[in-house]
PDB file of C-alpha atoms and ligand atoms in Angstrom:
ATOM      1  CA  MET N 131       0.286   0.280  -0.375  1.00  0.00           C
ATOM      2  CA  GLY N 132       0.760   3.644  -0.767  1.00  0.00           C
ATOM      3  CA  ARG N 133       1.477   6.783   0.250  1.00  0.00           C
ATOM      4  CA  ASP N 134      -2.637   7.944  -0.940  1.00  0.00           C
ATOM      5  CA  ASP N 135      -4.035   4.641   0.628  1.00  0.00           C
ATOM      6  CA  PHE N 136      -2.675   4.957   3.943  1.00  0.00           C
ATOM      7  CA  GLU N 137      -4.081   9.000   3.510  1.00  0.00           C
ATOM      8  CA  ARG N 138      -7.785   7.271   2.146  1.00  0.00           C
ATOM      9  CA  GLU N 139      -7.666   4.996   4.740  1.00  0.00           C
ATOM     10  CA  ARG N 140      -8.048   7.482   6.923  1.00  0.00           C
ATOM     11  CA  GLN N 141     -10.015   9.871   6.193  1.00  0.00           C
ATOM     12  CA  ALA N 142     -13.138   7.054   5.664  1.00  0.00           C
ATOM     13  CA  MET N 143     -11.470   5.952   8.988  1.00  0.00           C
ATOM     14  CA  VAL N 144     -12.801   9.163  10.110  1.00  0.00           C
ATOM     15  CA  ALA N 145     -15.700   9.186   8.479  1.00  0.00           C
ATOM     16  CA  GLU N 146     -17.224   5.694   9.207  1.00  0.00           C
ATOM     17  CA  GLN N 147     -15.649   5.343  13.176  1.00  0.00           C
ATOM     18  CA  LEU N 148     -15.780   9.112  14.327  1.00  0.00           C
ATOM     19  CA  ILE N 149     -18.339  11.464  12.230  1.00  0.00           C
ATOM     20  CA  ALA N 150     -21.033   8.242  12.191  1.00  0.00           C
ATOM     21  CA  ARG N 151     -20.306   7.051  15.546  1.00  0.00           C
ATOM     22  CA  GLY N 152     -21.358  11.277  16.774  1.00  0.00           C
ATOM     23  CA  VAL N 153     -17.889  12.174  17.222  1.00  0.00           C
ATOM     24  CA  ARG N 154     -18.456  15.981  16.784  1.00  0.00           C
ATOM     25  CA  ASP N 155     -15.346  18.198  18.065  1.00  0.00           C
ATOM     26  CA  GLU N 156     -13.599  19.687  15.005  1.00  0.00           C
ATOM     27  CA  ARG N 157     -10.520  20.150  16.457  1.00  0.00           C
ATOM     28  CA  VAL N 158     -10.740  16.443  17.537  1.00  0.00           C
ATOM     29  CA  LEU N 159     -11.214  14.896  14.117  1.00  0.00           C
ATOM     30  CA  ALA N 160      -8.721  17.429  12.537  1.00  0.00           C
ATOM     31  CA  ALA N 161      -6.227  15.467  14.528  1.00  0.00           C
ATOM     32  CA  PHE N 162      -7.296  12.491  13.395  1.00  0.00           C
ATOM     33  CA  ARG N 163      -7.146  13.190   9.549  1.00  0.00           C
ATOM     34  CA  ARG N 164      -3.740  14.189  10.384  1.00  0.00           C
ATOM     35  CA  VAL N 165      -2.048  11.705  12.501  1.00  0.00           C
ATOM     36  CA  PRO N 166      -0.082   8.771  10.049  1.00  0.00           C
ATOM     37  CA  ARG N 167      -1.757   5.934  12.548  1.00  0.00           C
ATOM     38  CA  HIS N 168       0.248   2.791   9.833  1.00  0.00           C
ATOM     39  CA  LEU N 169       3.438   4.606  11.038  1.00  0.00           C
ATOM     40  CA  PHE N 170       2.219   3.550  14.986  1.00  0.00           C
ATOM     41  CA  VAL N 171       1.344  -0.009  14.351  1.00  0.00           C
ATOM     42  CA  PRO N 172       3.965  -3.007  14.172  1.00  0.00           C
ATOM     43  CA  PRO N 173       4.764  -3.811   9.915  1.00  0.00           C
ATOM     44  CA  GLU N 174       3.183  -7.086   9.937  1.00  0.00           C
ATOM     45  CA  TYR N 175      -0.513  -4.550  10.865  1.00  0.00           C
ATOM     46  CA  CYS N 176       0.596  -1.945   8.741  1.00  0.00           C
ATOM     47  CA  ALA N 177      -2.490  -3.006   6.172  1.00  0.00           C
ATOM     48  CA  ILE N 178      -4.779  -3.444   8.373  1.00  0.00           C
ATOM     49  CA  ALA N 179      -4.157  -0.291  10.623  1.00  0.00           C
ATOM     50  CA  TYR N 180      -6.914   2.052   9.725  1.00  0.00           C
ATOM     51  CA  ALA N 181      -9.703  -1.211  11.010  1.00  0.00           C
ATOM     52  CA  ASP N 182     -12.505  -0.434  13.682  1.00  0.00           C
ATOM     53  CA  GLN N 183     -10.110  -2.278  16.564  1.00  0.00           C
ATOM     54  CA  PRO N 184      -7.619  -2.392  19.168  1.00  0.00           C
ATOM     55  CA  LEU N 185      -4.148  -4.005  17.243  1.00  0.00           C
ATOM     56  CA  PRO N 186      -1.685  -5.666  19.063  1.00  0.00           C
ATOM     57  CA  ILE N 187       2.001  -3.742  19.804  1.00  0.00           C
ATOM     58  CA  GLY N 188       3.614  -6.249  21.802  1.00  0.00           C
ATOM     59  CA  HIS N 189       4.809  -6.979  25.463  1.00  0.00           C
ATOM     60  CA  GLY N 190       1.196  -7.195  26.101  1.00  0.00           C
ATOM     61  CA  ALA N 191       0.152  -4.109  25.025  1.00  0.00           C
ATOM     62  CA  THR N 192      -2.694  -3.100  22.586  1.00  0.00           C
ATOM     63  CA  ILE N 193      -3.079   0.700  20.392  1.00  0.00           C
ATOM     64  CA  SER N 194      -6.857   1.264  21.252  1.00  0.00           C
ATOM     65  CA  GLN N 195      -9.527   1.845  18.812  1.00  0.00           C
ATOM     66  CA  PRO N 196      -9.756   4.837  16.892  1.00  0.00           C
ATOM     67  CA  TYR N 197     -12.946   5.146  17.904  1.00  0.00           C
ATOM     68  CA  VAL N 198     -12.158   5.271  21.792  1.00  0.00           C
ATOM     69  CA  VAL N 199      -9.227   7.314  21.330  1.00  0.00           C
ATOM     70  CA  ALA N 200     -10.843   9.944  19.958  1.00  0.00           C
ATOM     71  CA  ARG N 201     -14.100  10.228  22.578  1.00  0.00           C
ATOM     72  CA  MET N 202     -11.618  10.369  25.078  1.00  0.00           C
ATOM     73  CA  THR N 203      -9.892  12.949  23.326  1.00  0.00           C
ATOM     74  CA  GLU N 204     -13.260  14.889  23.371  1.00  0.00           C
ATOM     75  CA  LEU N 205     -14.341  13.532  27.513  1.00  0.00           C
ATOM     76  CA  LEU N 206     -10.855  15.010  27.929  1.00  0.00           C
ATOM     77  CA  GLY N 207     -11.376  18.364  26.452  1.00  0.00           C
ATOM     78  CA  ALA N 208      -8.712  20.404  26.682  1.00  0.00           C
ATOM     79  CA  GLU N 209      -7.103  23.054  25.168  1.00  0.00           C
ATOM     80  CA  PRO N 210      -4.338  24.090  23.519  1.00  0.00           C
ATOM     81  CA  GLY N 211      -1.440  24.624  24.995  1.00  0.00           C
ATOM     82  CA  ASP N 212      -2.822  22.556  27.670  1.00  0.00           C
ATOM     83  CA  ARG N 213      -0.429  21.032  29.663  1.00  0.00           C
ATOM     84  CA  VAL N 214      -1.891  17.404  30.156  1.00  0.00           C
ATOM     85  CA  LEU N 215      -0.685  13.659  31.397  1.00  0.00           C
ATOM     86  CA  GLU N 216      -1.134  10.755  29.719  1.00  0.00           C
ATOM     87  CA  VAL N 217      -0.103   6.955  31.945  1.00  0.00           C
ATOM     88  CA  GLY N 218       0.449   3.987  29.438  1.00  0.00           C
ATOM     89  CA  THR N 219       2.096   5.342  25.508  1.00  0.00           C
ATOM     90  CA  GLY N 220       2.499   1.983  24.159  1.00  0.00           C
ATOM     91  CA  SER N 221       2.459   3.222  20.155  1.00  0.00           C
ATOM     92  CA  GLY N 222       2.355   6.818  21.281  1.00  0.00           C
ATOM     93  CA  TYR N 223      -0.547   7.291  18.911  1.00  0.00           C
ATOM     94  CA  GLN N 224      -2.963   8.561  21.919  1.00  0.00           C
ATOM     95  CA  ALA N 225      -0.300  11.080  22.718  1.00  0.00           C
ATOM     96  CA  ALA N 226       0.458  12.099  18.980  1.00  0.00           C
ATOM     97  CA  ILE N 227      -3.441  12.642  18.705  1.00  0.00           C
ATOM     98  CA  LEU N 228      -2.781  14.822  22.155  1.00  0.00           C
ATOM     99  CA  GLY N 229       0.147  16.939  20.831  1.00  0.00           C
ATOM    100  CA  ALA N 230      -1.821  17.636  17.254  1.00  0.00           C
ATOM    101  CA  LEU N 231      -4.262  19.199  19.266  1.00  0.00           C
ATOM    102  CA  GLY N 232      -1.560  21.945  19.842  1.00  0.00           C
ATOM    103  CA  LEU N 233      -1.536  20.493  23.787  1.00  0.00           C
ATOM    104  CA  GLU N 234       1.762  20.015  26.053  1.00  0.00           C
ATOM    105  CA  VAL N 235       1.860  16.376  26.535  1.00  0.00           C
ATOM    106  CA  TYR N 236       3.493  14.825  29.245  1.00  0.00           C
ATOM    107  CA  SER N 237       2.934  10.420  29.082  1.00  0.00           C
ATOM    108  CA  VAL N 238       4.444   7.836  31.036  1.00  0.00           C
ATOM    109  CA  GLU N 239       5.077   4.212  29.771  1.00  0.00           C
ATOM    110  CA  VAL N 240       6.537   1.406  31.865  1.00  0.00           C
ATOM    111  CA  VAL N 241       7.915  -0.821  28.907  1.00  0.00           C
ATOM    112  CA  PRO N 242      11.727   0.406  28.354  1.00  0.00           C
ATOM    113  CA  ALA N 243      10.870  -0.839  24.489  1.00  0.00           C
ATOM    114  CA  LEU N 244       8.182   1.135  24.243  1.00  0.00           C
ATOM    115  CA  GLU N 245       8.913   3.995  25.531  1.00  0.00           C
ATOM    116  CA  ARG N 246      11.980   3.895  22.585  1.00  0.00           C
ATOM    117  CA  ARG N 247      10.079   3.431  20.374  1.00  0.00           C
ATOM    118  CA  ALA N 248       7.792   5.983  20.712  1.00  0.00           C
ATOM    119  CA  ARG N 249       9.585   8.098  21.830  1.00  0.00           C
ATOM    120  CA  GLU N 250      11.791   7.852  18.791  1.00  0.00           C
ATOM    121  CA  LEU N 251       8.955   7.806  16.449  1.00  0.00           C
ATOM    122  CA  LEU N 252       7.250  11.112  17.741  1.00  0.00           C
ATOM    123  CA  ALA N 253      10.343  13.241  16.889  1.00  0.00           C
ATOM    124  CA  ARG N 254      11.124  11.406  13.717  1.00  0.00           C
ATOM    125  CA  LEU N 255       8.124  13.103  13.171  1.00  0.00           C
ATOM    126  CA  ASN N 256       8.059  16.616  15.216  1.00  0.00           C
ATOM    127  CA  PHE N 257       5.835  16.320  17.719  1.00  0.00           C
ATOM    128  CA  ASP N 258       7.906  18.617  19.087  1.00  0.00           C
ATOM    129  CA  THR N 259       5.067  19.365  22.283  1.00  0.00           C
ATOM    130  CA  VAL N 260       4.749  15.293  23.263  1.00  0.00           C
ATOM    131  CA  HIS N 261       7.429  14.221  26.128  1.00  0.00           C
ATOM    132  CA  ILE N 262       7.896  11.200  26.988  1.00  0.00           C
ATOM    133  CA  ARG N 263       9.586   9.293  29.614  1.00  0.00           C
ATOM    134  CA  LEU N 264      10.057   5.566  31.302  1.00  0.00           C
ATOM    135  CA  GLY N 265       8.451   4.895  34.811  1.00  0.00           C
ATOM    136  CA  ASP N 266       5.501   3.779  36.889  1.00  0.00           C
ATOM    137  CA  GLY N 267       2.701   6.285  35.469  1.00  0.00           C
ATOM    138  CA  LYS N 268       1.248   5.626  38.957  1.00  0.00           C
ATOM    139  CA  SER N 269       2.789   8.273  40.545  1.00  0.00           C
ATOM    140  CA  GLY N 270       1.927  10.705  37.159  1.00  0.00           C
ATOM    141  CA  TRP N 271       4.863  12.811  35.761  1.00  0.00           C
ATOM    142  CA  PRO N 272       5.420  15.546  39.247  1.00  0.00           C
ATOM    143  CA  GLU N 273       7.421  18.360  37.862  1.00  0.00           C
ATOM    144  CA  PRO N 274       4.756  19.744  35.013  1.00  0.00           C
ATOM    145  CA  SER N 275       1.527  19.327  37.403  1.00  0.00           C
ATOM    146  CA  PRO N 276      -0.942  20.246  37.842  1.00  0.00           C
ATOM    147  CA  PHE N 277      -2.199  19.384  34.874  1.00  0.00           C
ATOM    148  CA  ALA N 278      -5.614  20.263  33.041  1.00  0.00           C
ATOM    149  CA  GLY N 279      -6.226  16.890  31.998  1.00  0.00           C
ATOM    150  CA  VAL N 280      -5.040  13.337  32.944  1.00  0.00           C
ATOM    151  CA  LEU N 281      -5.691  10.331  30.001  1.00  0.00           C
ATOM    152  CA  LEU N 282      -4.859   6.238  31.573  1.00  0.00           C
ATOM    153  CA  THR N 283      -4.654   3.753  29.270  1.00  0.00           C
ATOM    154  CA  ALA N 284      -4.039   0.982  31.158  1.00  0.00           C
ATOM    155  CA  ALA N 285      -6.768   0.170  33.580  1.00  0.00           C
ATOM    156  CA  PRO N 286      -6.493   0.270  37.535  1.00  0.00           C
ATOM    157  CA  GLU N 287      -8.771  -1.506  39.697  1.00  0.00           C
ATOM    158  CA  THR N 288      -9.214   2.420  40.973  1.00  0.00           C
ATOM    159  CA  ILE N 289      -8.129   5.754  39.790  1.00  0.00           C
ATOM    160  CA  PRO N 290      -5.242   6.201  41.343  1.00  0.00           C
ATOM    161  CA  PRO N 291      -5.163   8.524  44.520  1.00  0.00           C
ATOM    162  CA  THR N 292      -2.131  10.120  42.412  1.00  0.00           C
ATOM    163  CA  LEU N 293      -3.071  11.190  39.386  1.00  0.00           C
ATOM    164  CA  VAL N 294      -6.340  12.819  41.085  1.00  0.00           C
ATOM    165  CA  ASP N 295      -3.638  15.070  43.172  1.00  0.00           C
ATOM    166  CA  GLN N 296      -1.995  16.532  39.646  1.00  0.00           C
ATOM    167  CA  LEU N 297      -4.762  17.770  38.411  1.00  0.00           C
ATOM    168  CA  ALA N 298      -5.254  21.107  38.167  1.00  0.00           C
ATOM    169  CA  VAL N 299      -9.089  22.452  39.941  1.00  0.00           C
ATOM    170  CA  GLY N 300     -11.445  22.506  36.891  1.00  0.00           C
ATOM    171  CA  GLY N 301      -8.729  19.756  34.865  1.00  0.00           C
ATOM    172  CA  ARG N 302     -10.645  16.449  34.269  1.00  0.00           C
ATOM    173  CA  LEU N 303      -9.415  12.817  34.287  1.00  0.00           C
ATOM    174  CA  VAL N 304     -10.394  10.106  31.337  1.00  0.00           C
ATOM    175  CA  GLY N 305      -9.025   6.409  32.014  1.00  0.00           C
ATOM    176  CA  PRO N 306     -11.356   2.758  32.932  1.00  0.00           C
ATOM    177  CA  GLU N 307     -11.340   1.263  35.766  1.00  0.00           C
ATOM    178  CA  GLY N 308     -11.909  -1.879  37.361  1.00  0.00           C
ATOM    179  CA  ARG N 309     -10.584  -6.373  36.335  1.00  0.00           C
ATOM    180  CA  THR N 310     -12.557  -8.423  35.034  1.00  0.00           C
ATOM    181  CA  HIS N 311     -14.930  -5.137  33.924  1.00  0.00           C
ATOM    182  CA  GLN N 312     -13.965  -1.876  33.003  1.00  0.00           C
ATOM    183  CA  ASN N 313     -16.120   1.145  33.260  1.00  0.00           C
ATOM    184  CA  LEU N 314     -14.751   4.460  31.115  1.00  0.00           C
ATOM    185  CA  ILE N 315     -14.526   7.073  33.976  1.00  0.00           C
ATOM    186  CA  LEU N 316     -14.500  10.667  33.998  1.00  0.00           C
ATOM    187  CA  ILE N 317     -13.262  12.959  37.309  1.00  0.00           C
ATOM    188  CA  GLU N 318     -14.250  16.380  36.962  1.00  0.00           C
ATOM    189  CA  LYS N 319     -12.064  18.477  39.800  1.00  0.00           C
ATOM    190  CA  THR N 320     -14.340  21.777  40.743  1.00  0.00           C
ATOM    191  CA  PRO N 321     -13.887  23.875  43.053  1.00  0.00           C
ATOM    192  CA  ALA N 322     -16.908  22.643  44.655  1.00  0.00           C
ATOM    193  CA  GLY N 323     -14.622  18.886  44.842  1.00  0.00           C
ATOM    194  CA  ILE N 324     -14.619  15.843  42.697  1.00  0.00           C
ATOM    195  CA  ARG N 325     -16.929  14.546  40.733  1.00  0.00           C
ATOM    196  CA  ARG N 326     -17.497  11.018  39.502  1.00  0.00           C
ATOM    197  CA  THR N 327     -19.258  10.216  35.897  1.00  0.00           C
ATOM    198  CA  THR N 328     -19.362   6.461  34.139  1.00  0.00           C
ATOM    199  CA  ILE N 329     -19.448   6.292  30.910  1.00  0.00           C
ATOM    200  CA  PHE N 330     -19.315   3.448  28.899  1.00  0.00           C
ATOM    201  CA  PRO N 331     -17.843  -0.129  29.457  1.00  0.00           C
ATOM    202  CA  VAL N 332     -14.073  -0.662  27.900  1.00  0.00           C
ATOM    203  CA  ALA N 333     -11.102  -3.550  27.852  1.00  0.00           C
ATOM    204  CA  PHE N 334      -7.865  -2.003  28.634  1.00  0.00           C
ATOM    205  CA  VAL N 335      -4.798  -3.601  29.329  1.00  0.00           C
ATOM    206  CA  PRO N 336      -4.562  -3.127  33.097  1.00  0.00           C
ATOM    207  CA  LEU N 337      -2.112  -0.905  34.793  1.00  0.00           C
ATOM    208  CA  ARG N 338       1.028  -2.717  36.355  1.00  0.00           C
TER     209      ARG N 338
HETATM  210  N1  LIG R 178      -2.142   4.204  24.523  1.00  0.00           N
HETATM  211  C1  LIG R 178      -1.446   3.864  23.694  1.00  0.00           C
HETATM  212  C2  LIG R 178      -2.098   2.258  24.646  1.00  0.00           C
HETATM  213  C3  LIG R 178      -1.469   2.219  25.313  1.00  0.00           C
HETATM  214  S1  LIG R 178      -2.373  -0.023  25.933  1.00  0.00           S
HETATM  215  C4  LIG R 178      -1.339   3.775  22.795  1.00  0.00           C
HETATM  216  O1  LIG R 178      -2.030   4.518  22.143  1.00  0.00           O
HETATM  217  O2  LIG R 178      -0.993   3.144  22.053  1.00  0.00           O
HETATM  218  C5  LIG R 178      -1.245   0.502  27.646  1.00  0.00           C
HETATM  219  C6  LIG R 178       0.320   0.970  27.876  1.00  0.00           C
HETATM  220  O3  LIG R 178      -0.278   1.226  29.176  1.00  0.00           O
HETATM  221  C7  LIG R 178       1.263  -0.645  27.595  1.00  0.00           C
HETATM  222  O4  LIG R 178       1.688   0.213  26.375  1.00  0.00           O
HETATM  223  C8  LIG R 178       1.393  -0.853  29.208  1.00  0.00           C
HETATM  224  O5  LIG R 178       3.309  -0.996  29.065  1.00  0.00           O
HETATM  225  C9  LIG R 178       1.439   0.782  29.792  1.00  0.00           C
HETATM  226  N2  LIG R 178       1.396   0.521  31.110  1.00  0.00           N
HETATM  227  C10 LIG R 178       0.555  -0.004  31.690  1.00  0.00           C
HETATM  228  N3  LIG R 178       1.118  -0.301  33.059  1.00  0.00           N
HETATM  229  C11 LIG R 178       2.358   0.962  33.323  1.00  0.00           C
HETATM  230  C12 LIG R 178       2.651   1.715  34.386  1.00  0.00           C
HETATM  231  N4  LIG R 178       2.507   1.377  35.677  1.00  0.00           N
HETATM  232  N5  LIG R 178       2.747   2.831  34.446  1.00  0.00           N
HETATM  233  C13 LIG R 178       3.157   3.425  33.143  1.00  0.00           C
HETATM  234  N6  LIG R 178       2.624   2.268  31.774  1.00  0.00           N
HETATM  235  C14 LIG R 178       2.024   1.960  32.160  1.00  0.00           C
END
């Protein structure tokens, strides 16, 4: 497949998987039109990079289904220039989408080989506002905190309080929670306190 084929598939993915299912945020859609998802999957999955499903990326990790990445990005509701934390860099695709939205992204990955591959790919693609480091995402990333948004892309049994602590007032955390049954959770930190909303059932790899 050539460059034009990937381009066509990417536009079809946006129309059929995102717009058709109600993703409306124009900036989010523009980010999905731009980020070359086929470069974030292992070579053997390149031909189905734009399929409506998650794909294995090695080390027990997966790149999430495009629709799930889009919904989580919409729920985060961050504005250009905002600092956001991602726990679970994986392929770097979600981080690239956030970077394409003009966010200052801090992403933590615990598997050295994944961290390195994502860091090198994002540097090669000139995502200058995406910062990736090796570590345990349960500790967040204290130095650039507080964050306007926190995205968790691996599932803890319960959302680590440290991550809520690193959220600015007015900020939002989006992530899966649970072991055998997981739900996507939205946590909003308001001046009046914490508001929790359950969004929909999901299946993410467990947070280590
Ligand atoms: N956001 C990724 C999806 C990654 S899957 C993408 O767009 O491709 C979840 C990732 O979380 C895996 O890469 C896994 O290694 C990582 N992970 C699991 N436990 C972690 C922890 N405690 N800290 C940081 N990353 C973790």
